[in-house]
mmCIF file of N, CA and C in Angstrom:
data_model
loop_
_atom_site.group_PDB
_atom_site.id
_atom_site.type_symbol
_atom_site.label_atom_id
_atom_site.label_comp_id
_atom_site.label_asym_id
_atom_site.label_seq_id
_atom_site.Cartn_x
_atom_site.Cartn_y
_atom_site.Cartn_z
ATOM 1 N N GLY A 1 18.880 11.516 -9.863
ATOM 2 C CA GLY A 1 18.725 11.250 -8.457
ATOM 3 C C GLY A 1 17.807 10.072 -8.231
ATOM 4 N N HIS A 2 17.691 9.691 -6.997
ATOM 5 C CA HIS A 2 16.810 8.597 -6.617
ATOM 6 C C HIS A 2 16.193 8.932 -5.268
ATOM 7 N N GLY A 3 14.881 8.871 -5.224
ATOM 8 C CA GLY A 3 14.207 9.098 -3.955
ATOM 9 C C GLY A 3 13.901 10.549 -3.665
ATOM 10 N N GLY A 4 14.191 11.434 -4.587
ATOM 11 C CA GLY A 4 13.889 12.842 -4.380
ATOM 12 C C GLY A 4 12.500 13.187 -4.868
ATOM 13 N N LEU A 5 12.202 14.463 -4.876
ATOM 14 C CA LEU A 5 10.901 14.929 -5.326
ATOM 15 C C LEU A 5 10.979 15.721 -6.620
ATOM 16 N N GLU A 6 12.137 15.682 -7.277
ATOM 17 C CA GLU A 6 12.291 16.395 -8.537
ATOM 18 C C GLU A 6 11.436 15.722 -9.615
ATOM 19 N N PRO A 7 10.886 16.494 -10.573
ATOM 20 C CA PRO A 7 10.068 15.905 -11.638
ATOM 21 C C PRO A 7 10.776 14.774 -12.386
ATOM 22 N N ASP A 8 12.079 14.876 -12.590
ATOM 23 C CA ASP A 8 12.811 13.823 -13.300
ATOM 24 C C ASP A 8 12.833 12.512 -12.523
ATOM 25 N N VAL A 9 12.611 12.575 -11.229
ATOM 26 C CA VAL A 9 12.636 11.382 -10.389
ATOM 27 C C VAL A 9 11.240 10.796 -10.220
ATOM 28 N N VAL A 10 10.243 11.651 -10.047
ATOM 29 C CA VAL A 10 8.898 11.154 -9.756
ATOM 30 C C VAL A 10 8.019 10.996 -10.996
ATOM 31 N N GLN A 11 8.437 11.538 -12.116
ATOM 32 C CA GLN A 11 7.675 11.391 -13.359
ATOM 33 C C GLN A 11 8.510 10.601 -14.351
ATOM 34 N N VAL A 12 8.166 9.323 -14.489
ATOM 35 C CA VAL A 12 8.912 8.437 -15.371
ATOM 36 C C VAL A 12 7.947 7.775 -16.351
ATOM 37 N N PRO A 13 8.415 7.398 -17.523
ATOM 38 C CA PRO A 13 7.518 6.742 -18.485
ATOM 39 C C PRO A 13 7.179 5.318 -18.055
ATOM 40 N N LEU A 14 5.993 4.887 -18.430
ATOM 41 C CA LEU A 14 5.576 3.507 -18.225
ATOM 42 C C LEU A 14 5.213 2.961 -19.599
ATOM 43 N N ILE A 15 5.944 1.987 -20.048
ATOM 44 C CA ILE A 15 5.701 1.366 -21.349
ATOM 45 C C ILE A 15 5.413 -0.103 -21.108
ATOM 46 N N ALA A 16 4.283 -0.567 -21.608
ATOM 47 C CA ALA A 16 3.888 -1.958 -21.432
ATOM 48 C C ALA A 16 3.494 -2.537 -22.785
ATOM 49 N N VAL A 17 4.088 -3.664 -23.120
ATOM 50 C CA VAL A 17 3.835 -4.316 -24.399
ATOM 51 C C VAL A 17 3.795 -5.813 -24.156
ATOM 52 N N GLY A 18 2.890 -6.497 -24.826
ATOM 53 C CA GLY A 18 2.882 -7.946 -24.745
ATOM 54 C C GLY A 18 1.511 -8.508 -24.470
ATOM 55 N N ALA A 19 1.488 -9.794 -24.177
ATOM 56 C CA ALA A 19 0.227 -10.485 -23.916
ATOM 57 C C ALA A 19 -0.484 -9.853 -22.725
ATOM 58 N N GLY A 20 -1.756 -9.591 -22.906
ATOM 59 C CA GLY A 20 -2.557 -9.027 -21.824
ATOM 60 C C GLY A 20 -2.609 -7.514 -21.802
ATOM 61 N N ILE A 21 -1.832 -6.870 -22.655
ATOM 62 C CA ILE A 21 -1.801 -5.404 -22.700
ATOM 63 C C ILE A 21 -2.655 -4.931 -23.874
ATOM 64 N N ALA A 22 -3.537 -3.970 -23.606
ATOM 65 C CA ALA A 22 -4.387 -3.411 -24.653
ATOM 66 C C ALA A 22 -3.561 -2.466 -25.522
ATOM 67 N N PRO A 23 -3.470 -2.728 -26.812
ATOM 68 C CA PRO A 23 -2.690 -1.855 -27.700
ATOM 69 C C PRO A 23 -3.246 -0.432 -27.711
ATOM 70 N N GLY A 24 -2.344 0.537 -27.639
ATOM 71 C CA GLY A 24 -2.727 1.937 -27.739
ATOM 72 C C GLY A 24 -3.362 2.526 -26.499
ATOM 73 N N ALA A 25 -3.343 1.820 -25.386
ATOM 74 C CA ALA A 25 -3.953 2.338 -24.160
ATOM 75 C C ALA A 25 -3.226 3.595 -23.706
ATOM 76 N N LYS A 26 -3.987 4.579 -23.302
ATOM 77 C CA LYS A 26 -3.432 5.826 -22.763
ATOM 78 C C LYS A 26 -3.786 5.891 -21.288
ATOM 79 N N LEU A 27 -2.813 6.210 -20.468
ATOM 80 C CA LEU A 27 -3.012 6.249 -19.029
ATOM 81 C C LEU A 27 -2.795 7.656 -18.499
ATOM 82 N N ALA A 28 -3.501 7.986 -17.448
ATOM 83 C CA ALA A 28 -3.313 9.267 -16.769
ATOM 84 C C ALA A 28 -3.395 9.022 -15.265
ATOM 85 N N GLY A 29 -2.653 9.766 -14.525
ATOM 86 C CA GLY A 29 -2.707 9.654 -13.073
ATOM 87 C C GLY A 29 -2.115 8.375 -12.518
ATOM 88 N N VAL A 30 -1.202 7.778 -13.242
ATOM 89 C CA VAL A 30 -0.577 6.529 -12.794
ATOM 90 C C VAL A 30 0.505 6.844 -11.767
ATOM 91 N N GLN A 31 0.570 6.005 -10.751
ATOM 92 C CA GLN A 31 1.600 6.135 -9.731
ATOM 93 C C GLN A 31 2.423 4.856 -9.692
ATOM 94 N N LEU A 32 3.641 4.960 -9.207
ATOM 95 C CA LEU A 32 4.512 3.789 -9.121
ATOM 96 C C LEU A 32 3.854 2.664 -8.326
ATOM 97 N N GLN A 33 3.073 3.010 -7.321
ATOM 98 C CA GLN A 33 2.420 1.989 -6.493
ATOM 99 C C GLN A 33 1.348 1.206 -7.247
ATOM 100 N N ASP A 34 0.987 1.639 -8.461
ATOM 101 C CA ASP A 34 0.016 0.927 -9.281
ATOM 102 C C ASP A 34 0.638 -0.239 -10.053
ATOM 103 N N VAL A 35 1.944 -0.298 -10.117
ATOM 104 C CA VAL A 35 2.617 -1.323 -10.917
ATOM 105 C C VAL A 35 2.428 -2.716 -10.310
ATOM 106 N N ALA A 36 2.602 -2.883 -9.015
ATOM 107 C CA ALA A 36 2.494 -4.213 -8.392
ATOM 108 C C ALA A 36 1.095 -4.824 -8.559
ATOM 109 N N PRO A 37 0.009 -4.086 -8.278
ATOM 110 C CA PRO A 37 -1.311 -4.682 -8.503
ATOM 111 C C PRO A 37 -1.559 -5.048 -9.970
ATOM 112 N N THR A 38 -1.046 -4.233 -10.878
ATOM 113 C CA THR A 38 -1.226 -4.495 -12.309
ATOM 114 C C THR A 38 -0.456 -5.742 -12.729
ATOM 115 N N LEU A 39 0.772 -5.873 -12.260
ATOM 116 C CA LEU A 39 1.544 -7.082 -12.565
ATOM 117 C C LEU A 39 0.882 -8.321 -11.973
ATOM 118 N N GLY A 40 0.319 -8.200 -10.779
ATOM 119 C CA GLY A 40 -0.399 -9.310 -10.179
ATOM 120 C C GLY A 40 -1.573 -9.756 -11.041
ATOM 121 N N ALA A 41 -2.301 -8.785 -11.594
ATOM 122 C CA ALA A 41 -3.427 -9.106 -12.479
ATOM 123 C C ALA A 41 -2.934 -9.799 -13.744
ATOM 124 N N LEU A 42 -1.847 -9.306 -14.311
ATOM 125 C CA LEU A 42 -1.299 -9.923 -15.515
ATOM 126 C C LEU A 42 -0.834 -11.354 -15.266
ATOM 127 N N LEU A 43 -0.298 -11.605 -14.093
ATOM 128 C CA LEU A 43 0.195 -12.940 -13.750
ATOM 129 C C LEU A 43 -0.907 -13.863 -13.238
ATOM 130 N N GLY A 44 -2.086 -13.299 -12.988
ATOM 131 C CA GLY A 44 -3.202 -14.093 -12.509
ATOM 132 C C GLY A 44 -3.143 -14.447 -11.041
ATOM 133 N N VAL A 45 -2.333 -13.707 -10.265
ATOM 134 C CA VAL A 45 -2.206 -14.004 -8.843
ATOM 135 C C VAL A 45 -2.845 -12.937 -7.960
ATOM 136 N N GLY A 46 -3.346 -11.884 -8.554
ATOM 137 C CA GLY A 46 -3.956 -10.805 -7.789
ATOM 138 C C GLY A 46 -2.919 -9.869 -7.196
ATOM 139 N N ALA A 47 -3.423 -8.804 -6.631
ATOM 140 C CA ALA A 47 -2.551 -7.786 -6.040
ATOM 141 C C ALA A 47 -2.043 -8.244 -4.678
ATOM 142 N N PRO A 48 -0.835 -7.845 -4.318
ATOM 143 C CA PRO A 48 -0.366 -8.111 -2.952
ATOM 144 C C PRO A 48 -1.336 -7.465 -1.955
ATOM 145 N N GLN A 49 -1.643 -8.126 -0.879
ATOM 146 C CA GLN A 49 -2.612 -7.604 0.085
ATOM 147 C C GLN A 49 -2.177 -6.283 0.715
ATOM 148 N N HIS A 50 -0.896 -6.028 0.765
ATOM 149 C CA HIS A 50 -0.397 -4.784 1.361
ATOM 150 C C HIS A 50 -0.207 -3.672 0.320
ATOM 151 N N ALA A 51 -0.537 -3.960 -0.940
ATOM 152 C CA ALA A 51 -0.331 -2.971 -2.005
ATOM 153 C C ALA A 51 -1.247 -1.768 -1.796
ATOM 154 N N LEU A 52 -0.711 -0.594 -2.057
ATOM 155 C CA LEU A 52 -1.472 0.640 -1.900
ATOM 156 C C LEU A 52 -2.071 1.126 -3.215
ATOM 157 N N GLY A 53 -1.539 0.691 -4.316
ATOM 158 C CA GLY A 53 -1.968 1.176 -5.623
ATOM 159 C C GLY A 53 -3.211 0.479 -6.130
ATOM 160 N N ARG A 54 -3.565 0.843 -7.363
ATOM 161 C CA ARG A 54 -4.730 0.256 -8.017
ATOM 162 C C ARG A 54 -4.267 -0.520 -9.239
ATOM 163 N N THR A 55 -5.086 -1.455 -9.683
ATOM 164 C CA THR A 55 -4.800 -2.185 -10.907
ATOM 165 C C THR A 55 -5.118 -1.276 -12.088
ATOM 166 N N LEU A 56 -4.184 -1.136 -13.004
ATOM 167 C CA LEU A 56 -4.373 -0.273 -14.172
ATOM 168 C C LEU A 56 -5.200 -1.014 -15.216
ATOM 169 N N THR A 57 -6.476 -1.192 -14.916
ATOM 170 C CA THR A 57 -7.355 -1.987 -15.774
ATOM 171 C C THR A 57 -7.495 -1.381 -17.166
ATOM 172 N N GLU A 58 -7.330 -0.063 -17.294
ATOM 173 C CA GLU A 58 -7.483 0.580 -18.598
ATOM 174 C C GLU A 58 -6.386 0.185 -19.579
ATOM 175 N N MET A 59 -5.289 -0.397 -19.097
ATOM 176 C CA MET A 59 -4.237 -0.830 -20.011
ATOM 177 C C MET A 59 -4.232 -2.336 -20.232
ATOM 178 N N LEU A 60 -5.153 -3.036 -19.568
ATOM 179 C CA LEU A 60 -5.196 -4.488 -19.683
ATOM 180 C C LEU A 60 -6.259 -4.934 -20.685
ATOM 181 N N ALA A 61 -5.934 -5.938 -21.465
ATOM 182 C CA ALA A 61 -6.861 -6.499 -22.446
ATOM 183 C C ALA A 61 -7.739 -7.525 -21.740
ATOM 184 N N LEU A 62 -8.750 -7.025 -21.049
ATOM 185 C CA LEU A 62 -9.661 -7.869 -20.283
ATOM 186 C C LEU A 62 -11.095 -7.501 -20.618
ATOM 187 N N ASP A 63 -12.013 -8.428 -20.370
ATOM 188 C CA ASP A 63 -13.424 -8.112 -20.570
ATOM 189 C C ASP A 63 -13.909 -7.198 -19.440
ATOM 190 N N ALA A 64 -15.046 -6.568 -19.654
ATOM 191 C CA ALA A 64 -15.564 -5.584 -18.706
ATOM 192 C C ALA A 64 -15.813 -6.183 -17.323
ATOM 193 N N ALA A 65 -16.314 -7.403 -17.263
ATOM 194 C CA ALA A 65 -16.604 -8.029 -15.974
ATOM 195 C C ALA A 65 -15.325 -8.262 -15.166
ATOM 196 N N THR A 66 -14.268 -8.685 -15.831
ATOM 197 C CA THR A 66 -12.995 -8.914 -15.141
ATOM 198 C C THR A 66 -12.416 -7.597 -14.657
ATOM 199 N N LYS A 67 -12.489 -6.558 -15.482
ATOM 200 C CA LYS A 67 -12.001 -5.241 -15.066
ATOM 201 C C LYS A 67 -12.763 -4.745 -13.845
ATOM 202 N N GLU A 68 -14.077 -4.939 -13.848
ATOM 203 C CA GLU A 68 -14.892 -4.516 -12.707
ATOM 204 C C GLU A 68 -14.521 -5.296 -11.457
ATOM 205 N N ALA A 69 -14.302 -6.594 -11.589
ATOM 206 C CA ALA A 69 -13.917 -7.428 -10.444
ATOM 207 C C ALA A 69 -12.580 -6.970 -9.860
ATOM 208 N N LEU A 70 -11.626 -6.648 -10.721
ATOM 209 C CA LEU A 70 -10.324 -6.164 -10.241
ATOM 210 C C LEU A 70 -10.467 -4.828 -9.518
ATOM 211 N N THR A 71 -11.306 -3.958 -10.041
ATOM 212 C CA THR A 71 -11.533 -2.664 -9.400
ATOM 213 C C THR A 71 -12.174 -2.858 -8.022
ATOM 214 N N LEU A 72 -13.118 -3.772 -7.919
ATOM 215 C CA LEU A 72 -13.740 -4.075 -6.625
ATOM 216 C C LEU A 72 -12.728 -4.656 -5.646
ATOM 217 N N GLN A 73 -11.832 -5.515 -6.128
ATOM 218 C CA GLN A 73 -10.787 -6.065 -5.264
ATOM 219 C C GLN A 73 -9.865 -4.968 -4.749
ATOM 220 N N ASP A 74 -9.539 -4.021 -5.637
ATOM 221 C CA ASP A 74 -8.687 -2.899 -5.218
ATOM 222 C C ASP A 74 -9.378 -2.104 -4.103
ATOM 223 N N THR A 75 -10.664 -1.865 -4.262
ATOM 224 C CA THR A 75 -11.416 -1.096 -3.259
ATOM 225 C C THR A 75 -11.466 -1.842 -1.926
ATOM 226 N N ALA A 76 -11.664 -3.146 -1.993
ATOM 227 C CA ALA A 76 -11.748 -3.954 -0.767
ATOM 228 C C ALA A 76 -10.406 -4.048 -0.049
ATOM 229 N N ARG A 77 -9.338 -4.027 -0.817
ATOM 230 C CA ARG A 77 -8.006 -4.153 -0.236
ATOM 231 C C ARG A 77 -7.707 -2.887 0.514
#
């Protein structure tokens, strides 16, 4: 199905591999709305201003200061 509330529809795997991704990162509590801010961070353009999700900093290969800055941007948005 699509758009329903069944577990098969709302619980899907997220696999990320490549430049900027921390190898072996484990995520919990991820929502689909977190994908756009995370992709924005990977592309270096930031999160869309209307995005509701958070940047998945725990899966990004970034220094602590950059991760903190992204988290602050998410809070401000």
